[in-house]
Backbone as numpy.savetxt, mean C-alpha at the origin, in Angstrom:
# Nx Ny Nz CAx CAy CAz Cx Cy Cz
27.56 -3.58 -9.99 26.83 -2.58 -9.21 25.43 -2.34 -9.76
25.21 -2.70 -10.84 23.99 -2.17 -11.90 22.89 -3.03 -11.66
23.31 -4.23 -11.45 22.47 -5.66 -11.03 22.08 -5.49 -9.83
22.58 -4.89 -8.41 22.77 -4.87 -7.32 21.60 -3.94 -6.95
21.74 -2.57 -7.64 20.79 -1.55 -7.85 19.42 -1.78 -8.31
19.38 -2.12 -9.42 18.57 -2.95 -10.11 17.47 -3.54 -8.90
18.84 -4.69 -8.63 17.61 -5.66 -7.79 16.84 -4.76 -6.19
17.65 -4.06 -5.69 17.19 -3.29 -4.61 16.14 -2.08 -5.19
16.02 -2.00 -6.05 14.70 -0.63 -7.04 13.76 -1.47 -7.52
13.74 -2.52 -7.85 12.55 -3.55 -8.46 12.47 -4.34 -7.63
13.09 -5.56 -6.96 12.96 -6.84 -6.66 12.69 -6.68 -4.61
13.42 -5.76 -4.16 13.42 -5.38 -2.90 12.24 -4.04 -2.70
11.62 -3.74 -3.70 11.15 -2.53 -3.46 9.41 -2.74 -4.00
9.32 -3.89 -4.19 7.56 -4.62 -4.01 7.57 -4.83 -5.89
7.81 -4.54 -6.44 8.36 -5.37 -8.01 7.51 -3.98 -8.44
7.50 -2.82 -8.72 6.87 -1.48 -9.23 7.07 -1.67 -11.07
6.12 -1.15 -11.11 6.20 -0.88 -13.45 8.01 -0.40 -13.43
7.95 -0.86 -14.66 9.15 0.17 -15.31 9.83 1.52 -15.42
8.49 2.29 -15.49 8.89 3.41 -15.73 8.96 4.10 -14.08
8.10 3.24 -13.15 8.35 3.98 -12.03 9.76 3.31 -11.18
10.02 2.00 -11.55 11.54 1.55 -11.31 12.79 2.41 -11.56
12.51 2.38 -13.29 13.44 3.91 -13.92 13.23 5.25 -12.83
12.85 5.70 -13.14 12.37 6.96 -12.33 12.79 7.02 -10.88
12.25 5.60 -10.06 13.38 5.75 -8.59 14.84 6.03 -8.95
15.78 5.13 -9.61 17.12 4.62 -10.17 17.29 6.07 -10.28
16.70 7.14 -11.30 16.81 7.68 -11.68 17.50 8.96 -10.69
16.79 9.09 -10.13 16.82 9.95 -9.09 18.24 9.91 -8.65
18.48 8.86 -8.38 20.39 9.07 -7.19 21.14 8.05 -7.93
20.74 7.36 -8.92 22.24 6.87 -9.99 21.82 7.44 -11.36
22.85 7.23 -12.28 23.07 7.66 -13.40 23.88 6.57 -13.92
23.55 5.81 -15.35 24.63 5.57 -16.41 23.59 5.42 -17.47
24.58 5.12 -18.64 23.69 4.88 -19.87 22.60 4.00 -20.15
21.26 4.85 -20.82 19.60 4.23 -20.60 19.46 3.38 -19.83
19.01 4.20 -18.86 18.67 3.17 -17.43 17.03 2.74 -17.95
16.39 3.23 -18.33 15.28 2.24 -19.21 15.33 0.79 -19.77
16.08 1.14 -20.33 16.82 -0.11 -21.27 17.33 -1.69 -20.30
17.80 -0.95 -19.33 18.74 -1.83 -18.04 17.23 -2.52 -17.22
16.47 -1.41 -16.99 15.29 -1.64 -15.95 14.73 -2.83 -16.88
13.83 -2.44 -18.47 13.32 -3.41 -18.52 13.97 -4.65 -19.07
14.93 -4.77 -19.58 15.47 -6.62 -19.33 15.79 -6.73 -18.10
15.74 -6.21 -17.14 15.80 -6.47 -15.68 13.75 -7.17 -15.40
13.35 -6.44 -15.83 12.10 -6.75 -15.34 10.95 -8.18 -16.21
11.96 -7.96 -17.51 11.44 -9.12 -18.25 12.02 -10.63 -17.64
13.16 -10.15 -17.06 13.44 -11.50 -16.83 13.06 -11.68 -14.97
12.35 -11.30 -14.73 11.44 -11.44 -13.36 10.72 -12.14 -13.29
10.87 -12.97 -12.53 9.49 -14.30 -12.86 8.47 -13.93 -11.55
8.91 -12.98 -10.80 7.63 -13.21 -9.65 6.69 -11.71 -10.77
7.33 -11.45 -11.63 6.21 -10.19 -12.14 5.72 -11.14 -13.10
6.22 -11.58 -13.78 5.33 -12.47 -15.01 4.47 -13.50 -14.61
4.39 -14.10 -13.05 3.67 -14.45 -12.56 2.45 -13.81 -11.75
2.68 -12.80 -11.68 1.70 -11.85 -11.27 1.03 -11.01 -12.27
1.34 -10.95 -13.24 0.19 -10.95 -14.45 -0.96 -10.48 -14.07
-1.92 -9.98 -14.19 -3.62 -10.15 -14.26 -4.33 -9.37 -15.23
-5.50 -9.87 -15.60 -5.75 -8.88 -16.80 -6.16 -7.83 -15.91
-6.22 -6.24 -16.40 -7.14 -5.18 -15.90 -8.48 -4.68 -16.20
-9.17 -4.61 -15.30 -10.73 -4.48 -15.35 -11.01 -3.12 -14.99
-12.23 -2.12 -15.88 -12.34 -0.94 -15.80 -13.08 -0.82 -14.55
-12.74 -0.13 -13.22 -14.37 0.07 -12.71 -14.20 1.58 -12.52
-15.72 1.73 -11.84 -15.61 3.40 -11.36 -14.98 3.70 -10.12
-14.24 4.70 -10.23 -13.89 5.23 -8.71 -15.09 5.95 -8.12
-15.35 5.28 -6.70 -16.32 5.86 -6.03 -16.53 6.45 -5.12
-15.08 7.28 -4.92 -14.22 8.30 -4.02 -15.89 9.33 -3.96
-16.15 9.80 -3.03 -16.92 10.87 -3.08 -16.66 12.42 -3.15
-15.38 12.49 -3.31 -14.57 13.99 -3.40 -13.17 13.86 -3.20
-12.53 14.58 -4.00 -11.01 15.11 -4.23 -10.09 15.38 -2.51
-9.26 14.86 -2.02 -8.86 15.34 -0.98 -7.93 16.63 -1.22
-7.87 17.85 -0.66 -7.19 18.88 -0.80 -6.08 18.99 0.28
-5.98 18.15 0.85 -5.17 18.12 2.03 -4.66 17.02 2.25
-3.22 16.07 2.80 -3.24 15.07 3.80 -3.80 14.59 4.27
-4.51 13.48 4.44 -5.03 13.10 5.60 -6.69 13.26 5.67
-6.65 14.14 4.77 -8.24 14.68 4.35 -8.84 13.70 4.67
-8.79 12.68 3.64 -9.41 11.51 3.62 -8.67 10.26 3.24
-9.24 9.32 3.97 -7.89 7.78 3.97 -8.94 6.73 3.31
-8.51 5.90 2.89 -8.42 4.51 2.13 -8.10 3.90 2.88
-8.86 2.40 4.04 -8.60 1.44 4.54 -8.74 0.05 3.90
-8.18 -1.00 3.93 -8.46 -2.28 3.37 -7.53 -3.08 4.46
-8.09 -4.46 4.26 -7.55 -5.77 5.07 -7.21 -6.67 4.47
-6.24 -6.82 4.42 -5.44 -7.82 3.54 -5.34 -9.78 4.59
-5.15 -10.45 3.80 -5.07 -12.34 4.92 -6.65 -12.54 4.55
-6.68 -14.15 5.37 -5.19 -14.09 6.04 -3.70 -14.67 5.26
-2.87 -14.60 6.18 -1.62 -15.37 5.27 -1.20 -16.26 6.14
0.05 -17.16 5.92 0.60 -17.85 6.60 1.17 -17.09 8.38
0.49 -17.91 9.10 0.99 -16.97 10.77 2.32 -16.69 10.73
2.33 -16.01 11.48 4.16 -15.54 11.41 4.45 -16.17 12.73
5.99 -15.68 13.04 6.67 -16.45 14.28 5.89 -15.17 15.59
6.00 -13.92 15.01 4.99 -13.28 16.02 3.58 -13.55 15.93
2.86 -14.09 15.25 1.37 -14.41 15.18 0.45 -13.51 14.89
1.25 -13.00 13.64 1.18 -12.15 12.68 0.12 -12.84 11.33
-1.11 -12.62 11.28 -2.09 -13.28 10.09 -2.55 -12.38 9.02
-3.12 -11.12 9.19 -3.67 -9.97 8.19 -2.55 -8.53 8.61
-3.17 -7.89 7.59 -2.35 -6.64 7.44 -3.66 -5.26 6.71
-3.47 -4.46 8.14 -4.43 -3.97 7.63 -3.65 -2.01 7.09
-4.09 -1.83 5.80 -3.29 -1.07 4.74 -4.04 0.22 5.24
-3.85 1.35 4.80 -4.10 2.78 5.07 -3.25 3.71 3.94
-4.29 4.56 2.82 -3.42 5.15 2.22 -4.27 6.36 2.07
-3.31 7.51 2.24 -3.52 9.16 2.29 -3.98 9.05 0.77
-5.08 9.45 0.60 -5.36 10.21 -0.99 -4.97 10.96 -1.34
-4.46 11.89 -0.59 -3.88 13.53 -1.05 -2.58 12.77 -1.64
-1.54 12.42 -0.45 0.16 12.20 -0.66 -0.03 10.66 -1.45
-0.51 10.27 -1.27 -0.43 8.42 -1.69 0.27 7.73 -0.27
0.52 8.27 0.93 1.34 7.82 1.73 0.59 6.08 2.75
1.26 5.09 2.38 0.74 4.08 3.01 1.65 4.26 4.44
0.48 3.32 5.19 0.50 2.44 6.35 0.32 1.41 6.50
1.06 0.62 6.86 0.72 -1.02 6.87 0.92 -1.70 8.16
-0.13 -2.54 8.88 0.20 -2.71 9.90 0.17 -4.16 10.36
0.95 -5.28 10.38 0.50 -6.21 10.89 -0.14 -6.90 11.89
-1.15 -7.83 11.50 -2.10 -8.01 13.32 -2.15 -9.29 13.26
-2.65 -9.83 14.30 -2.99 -11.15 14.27 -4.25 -11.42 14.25
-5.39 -10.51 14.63 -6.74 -10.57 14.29 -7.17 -10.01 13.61
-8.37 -10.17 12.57 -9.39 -9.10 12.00 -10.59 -8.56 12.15
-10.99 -8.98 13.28 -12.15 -8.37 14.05 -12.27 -7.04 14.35
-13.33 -6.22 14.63 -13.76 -4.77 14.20 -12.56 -3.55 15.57
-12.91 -4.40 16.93 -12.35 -3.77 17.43 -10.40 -3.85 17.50
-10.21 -4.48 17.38 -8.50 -4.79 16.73 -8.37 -3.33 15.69
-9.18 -3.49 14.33 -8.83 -2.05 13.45 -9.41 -1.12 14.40
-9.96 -0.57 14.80 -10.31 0.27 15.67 -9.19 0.79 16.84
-8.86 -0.04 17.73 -7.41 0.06 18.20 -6.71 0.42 17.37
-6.22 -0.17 16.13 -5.21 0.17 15.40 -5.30 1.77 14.65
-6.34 1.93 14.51 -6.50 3.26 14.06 -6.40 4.59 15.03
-7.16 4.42 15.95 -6.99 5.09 17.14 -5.46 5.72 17.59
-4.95 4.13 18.17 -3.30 4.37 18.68 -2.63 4.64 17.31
-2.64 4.58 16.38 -1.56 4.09 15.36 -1.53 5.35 14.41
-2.92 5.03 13.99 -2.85 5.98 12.85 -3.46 7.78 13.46
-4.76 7.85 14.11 -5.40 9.10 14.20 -4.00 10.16 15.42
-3.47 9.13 16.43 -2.16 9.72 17.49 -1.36 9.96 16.44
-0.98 9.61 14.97 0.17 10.23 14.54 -0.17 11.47 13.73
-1.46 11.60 12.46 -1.37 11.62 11.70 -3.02 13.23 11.74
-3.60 12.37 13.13 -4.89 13.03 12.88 -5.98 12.40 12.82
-7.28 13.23 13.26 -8.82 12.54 12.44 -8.56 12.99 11.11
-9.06 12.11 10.36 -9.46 12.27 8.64 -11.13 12.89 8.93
-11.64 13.59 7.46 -12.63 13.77 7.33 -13.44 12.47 7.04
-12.68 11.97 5.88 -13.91 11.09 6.06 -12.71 9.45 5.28
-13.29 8.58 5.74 -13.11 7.09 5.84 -13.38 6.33 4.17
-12.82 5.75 3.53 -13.39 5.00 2.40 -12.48 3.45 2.88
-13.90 2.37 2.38 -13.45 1.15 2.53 -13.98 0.45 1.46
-13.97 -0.86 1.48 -14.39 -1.89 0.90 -15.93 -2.28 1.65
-16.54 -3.17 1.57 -17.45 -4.03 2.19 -17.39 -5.28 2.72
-16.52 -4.83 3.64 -15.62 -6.32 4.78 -16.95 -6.27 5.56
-16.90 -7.35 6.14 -17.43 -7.33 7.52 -17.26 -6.41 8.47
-16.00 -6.04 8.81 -15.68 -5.18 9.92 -16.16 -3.92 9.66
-15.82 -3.67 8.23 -16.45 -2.17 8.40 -18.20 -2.19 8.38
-18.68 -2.89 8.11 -20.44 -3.15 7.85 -20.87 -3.19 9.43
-19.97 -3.67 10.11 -20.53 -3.34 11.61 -20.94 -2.28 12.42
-22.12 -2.68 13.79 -22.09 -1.79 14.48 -21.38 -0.84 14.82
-20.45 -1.33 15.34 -19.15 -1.14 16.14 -18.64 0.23 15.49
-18.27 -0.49 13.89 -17.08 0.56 13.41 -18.16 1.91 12.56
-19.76 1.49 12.52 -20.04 2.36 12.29 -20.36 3.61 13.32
-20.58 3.21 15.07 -20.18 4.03 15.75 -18.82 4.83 16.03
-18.07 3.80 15.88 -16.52 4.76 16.42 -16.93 5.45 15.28
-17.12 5.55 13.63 -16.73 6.92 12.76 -17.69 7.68 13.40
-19.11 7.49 13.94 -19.86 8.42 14.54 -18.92 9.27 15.84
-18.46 8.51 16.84 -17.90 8.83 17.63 -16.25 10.06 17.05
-15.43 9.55 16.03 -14.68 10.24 15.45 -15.30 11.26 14.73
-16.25 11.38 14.36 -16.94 12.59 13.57 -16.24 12.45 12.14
-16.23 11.49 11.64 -15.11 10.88 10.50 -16.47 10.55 9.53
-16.96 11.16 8.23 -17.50 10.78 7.35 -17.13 9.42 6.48
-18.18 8.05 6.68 -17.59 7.13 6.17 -18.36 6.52 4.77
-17.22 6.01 3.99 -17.94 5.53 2.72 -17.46 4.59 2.25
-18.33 3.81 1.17 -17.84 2.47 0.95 -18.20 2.46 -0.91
-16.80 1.35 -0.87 -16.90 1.24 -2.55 -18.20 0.61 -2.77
-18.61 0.46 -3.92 -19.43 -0.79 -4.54 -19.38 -2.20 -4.07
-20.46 -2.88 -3.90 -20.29 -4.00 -3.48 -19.16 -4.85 -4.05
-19.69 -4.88 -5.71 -19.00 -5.58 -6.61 -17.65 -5.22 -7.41
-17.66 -4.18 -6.38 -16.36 -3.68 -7.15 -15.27 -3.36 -6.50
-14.63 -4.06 -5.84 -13.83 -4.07 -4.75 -12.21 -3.03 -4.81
-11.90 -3.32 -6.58 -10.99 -2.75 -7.32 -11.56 -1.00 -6.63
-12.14 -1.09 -6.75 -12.74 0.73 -6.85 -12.41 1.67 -5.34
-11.78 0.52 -4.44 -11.30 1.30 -3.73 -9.49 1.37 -4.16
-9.09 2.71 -3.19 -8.01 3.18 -4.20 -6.48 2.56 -3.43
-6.89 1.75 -2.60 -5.91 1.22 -1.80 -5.66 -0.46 -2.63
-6.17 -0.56 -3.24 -6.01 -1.95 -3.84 -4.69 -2.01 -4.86
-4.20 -0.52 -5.23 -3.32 -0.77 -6.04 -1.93 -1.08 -5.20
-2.23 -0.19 -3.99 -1.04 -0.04 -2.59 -1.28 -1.76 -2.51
-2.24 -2.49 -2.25 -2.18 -3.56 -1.95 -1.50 -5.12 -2.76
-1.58 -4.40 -4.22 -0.91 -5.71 -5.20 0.36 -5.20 -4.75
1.19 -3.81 -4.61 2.40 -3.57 -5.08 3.48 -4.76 -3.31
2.07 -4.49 -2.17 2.73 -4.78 -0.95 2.83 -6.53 -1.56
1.65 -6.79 -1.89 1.43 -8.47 -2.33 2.50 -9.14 -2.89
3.16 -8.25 -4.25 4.30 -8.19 -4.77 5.67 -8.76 -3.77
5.72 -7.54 -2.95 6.79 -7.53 -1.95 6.92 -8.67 -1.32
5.66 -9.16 -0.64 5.63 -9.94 0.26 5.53 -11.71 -0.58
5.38 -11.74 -2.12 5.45 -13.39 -2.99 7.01 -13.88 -2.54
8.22 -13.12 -2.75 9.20 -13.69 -2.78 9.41 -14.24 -1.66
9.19 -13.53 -0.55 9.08 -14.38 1.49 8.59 -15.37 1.51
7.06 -15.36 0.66 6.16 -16.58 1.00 6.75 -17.41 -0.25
7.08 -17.15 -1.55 7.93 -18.20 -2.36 9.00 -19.16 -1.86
9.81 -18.20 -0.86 10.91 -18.60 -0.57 10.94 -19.68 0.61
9.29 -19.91 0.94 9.29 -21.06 2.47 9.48 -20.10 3.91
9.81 -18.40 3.46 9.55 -17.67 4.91 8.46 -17.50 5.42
7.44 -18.38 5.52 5.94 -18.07 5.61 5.88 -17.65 7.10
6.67 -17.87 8.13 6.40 -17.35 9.18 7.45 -15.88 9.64
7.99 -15.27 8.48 8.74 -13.85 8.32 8.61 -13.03 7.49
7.16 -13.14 6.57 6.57 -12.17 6.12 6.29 -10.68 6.52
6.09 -10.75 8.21 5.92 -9.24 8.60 7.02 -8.52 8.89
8.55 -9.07 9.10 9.52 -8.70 8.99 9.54 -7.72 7.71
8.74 -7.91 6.02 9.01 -7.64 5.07 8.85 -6.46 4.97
7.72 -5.91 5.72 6.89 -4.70 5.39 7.56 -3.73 5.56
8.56 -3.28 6.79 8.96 -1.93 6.78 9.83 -1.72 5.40
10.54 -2.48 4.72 11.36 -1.97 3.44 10.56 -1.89 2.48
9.51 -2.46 2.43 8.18 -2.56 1.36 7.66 -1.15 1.58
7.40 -0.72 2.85 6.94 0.85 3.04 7.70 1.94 2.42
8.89 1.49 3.16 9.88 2.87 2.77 10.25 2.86 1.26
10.16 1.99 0.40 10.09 1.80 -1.29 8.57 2.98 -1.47
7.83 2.15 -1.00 6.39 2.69 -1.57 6.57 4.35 -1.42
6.46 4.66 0.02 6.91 6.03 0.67 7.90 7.44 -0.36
8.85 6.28 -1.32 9.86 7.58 -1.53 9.80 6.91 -3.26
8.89 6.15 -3.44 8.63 6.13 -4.87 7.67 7.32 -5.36
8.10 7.77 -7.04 7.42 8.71 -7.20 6.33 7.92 -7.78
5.38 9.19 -7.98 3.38 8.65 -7.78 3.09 8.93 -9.26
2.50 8.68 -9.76 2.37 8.43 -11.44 1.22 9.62 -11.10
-0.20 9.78 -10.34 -1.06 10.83 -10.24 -0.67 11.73 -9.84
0.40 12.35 -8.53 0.87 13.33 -8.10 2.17 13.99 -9.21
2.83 12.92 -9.44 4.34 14.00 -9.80 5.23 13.88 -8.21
5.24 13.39 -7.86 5.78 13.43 -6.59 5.97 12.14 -5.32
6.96 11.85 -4.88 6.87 10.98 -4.13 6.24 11.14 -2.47
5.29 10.35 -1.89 4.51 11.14 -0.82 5.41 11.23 0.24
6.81 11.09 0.41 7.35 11.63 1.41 7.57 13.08 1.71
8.09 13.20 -0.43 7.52 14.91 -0.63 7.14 15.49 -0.44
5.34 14.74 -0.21 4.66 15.99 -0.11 4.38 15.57 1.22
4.64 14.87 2.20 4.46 15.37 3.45 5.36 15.75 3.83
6.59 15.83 3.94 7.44 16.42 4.69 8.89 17.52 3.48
8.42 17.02 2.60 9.05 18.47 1.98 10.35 17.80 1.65
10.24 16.20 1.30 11.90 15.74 1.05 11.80 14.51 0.76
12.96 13.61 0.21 12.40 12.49 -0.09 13.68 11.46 1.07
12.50 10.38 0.93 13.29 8.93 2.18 14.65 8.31 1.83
């Protein structure tokens, strides 16, 4: 049962650190040092020891603290990857600064008006306008286009550093999904990768947050997934 657990808290759940592996486990099983269990569970992981990278300091170039949900969001575009059987290529990510709460959405294009749709129907119909927008320096967001719709949304928009791509705060949401999604594309599922994402979400969703104290299902809805 311990192996079983194990593998559904680390290996099914986007390959997360140790202590935040422990800490899920923690929550709804119990036996002796589940620390102990997690990391020779995690040492002997080869899609984490292959994912390795050294870490590089940069600045966060958030322009203010969100005090709220939704306050302000973190967009990035992930692909492309291998097409899927739906014709499925990028994935474009969304994470609440306040809760840490991701969105992940698979598309088949990355052109300006595609995220635009997607934000519109997807994210602003569920969730709200945000105050204000932080991205990277894609193309899509450098455009006309998307710099009118934030005009049009009344959505304050901002962008990391050129060179510093790390510095937006969705990049960490993005190794943990990357994670999730090596073993699909290891395994020769290159065209059932987007199948992966909803269990990759709901891990991320009801994992607790190393900056909050809290898992962001918590703090949006007062409970955990």
């Amino acid at each position: 049962m311990r192996q079983r657990v194990l593998h559904e808290f680390h290996d099914l759940a986007g390959h997360p650190g140790e202590q935040e592996t422990a800490r899920a486990i923690h929550n709804r099983f119990h036996w002796p040092n589940i620390p102990k269990s997690v990391r020779n569970h995690v040492k002997l992981c080869w899609i984490c020891a292959c994912g390795k990278k050294s870490k590089t300091s940069v600045t966060d170039m958030r322009p203010h603290q969100p005090t709220k949900p939704w306050e302000m969001v973190a967009v990035d575009l992930m692909g492309p990857y291998p097409i899927t059987a739906r014709r499925k290529r990028f994935i474009l990510v969304l994470t609440d600064l306040f809760s840490r709460w991701v969105e992940a959405f698979p598309i088949a294009t990355s052109d300006t008006q595609k995220l635009i749709t997607i934000m519109e129907d997807e994210v602003f119909g569920r969730w709200g306008y945000p105050r204000s927008i932080l991205s990277d320096n894609g193309p899509q967001f450098r455009s006309t286009l998307w710099q009118e719709s934030c005009k049009k949304w009344q959505v304050k928009y901002h962008t990391t550093a050129i060179y510093s791509p790390r510095a937006n705060p969705t990049e960490r949401r993005n190794q943990e999904i990357k994670k999730g999604l090596r073993l699909s594309l290891m395994n020769r599922q290159h065209n059932q990768w987007d199948l992966k994402l909803p269990a990759i979400l709901y891990h991320l969703r009801g994992r607790q947050n190393a900056a909050t104290g809290f898992t962001p299902a918590k703090i949006l809805f007062g409970e955990r997934t």
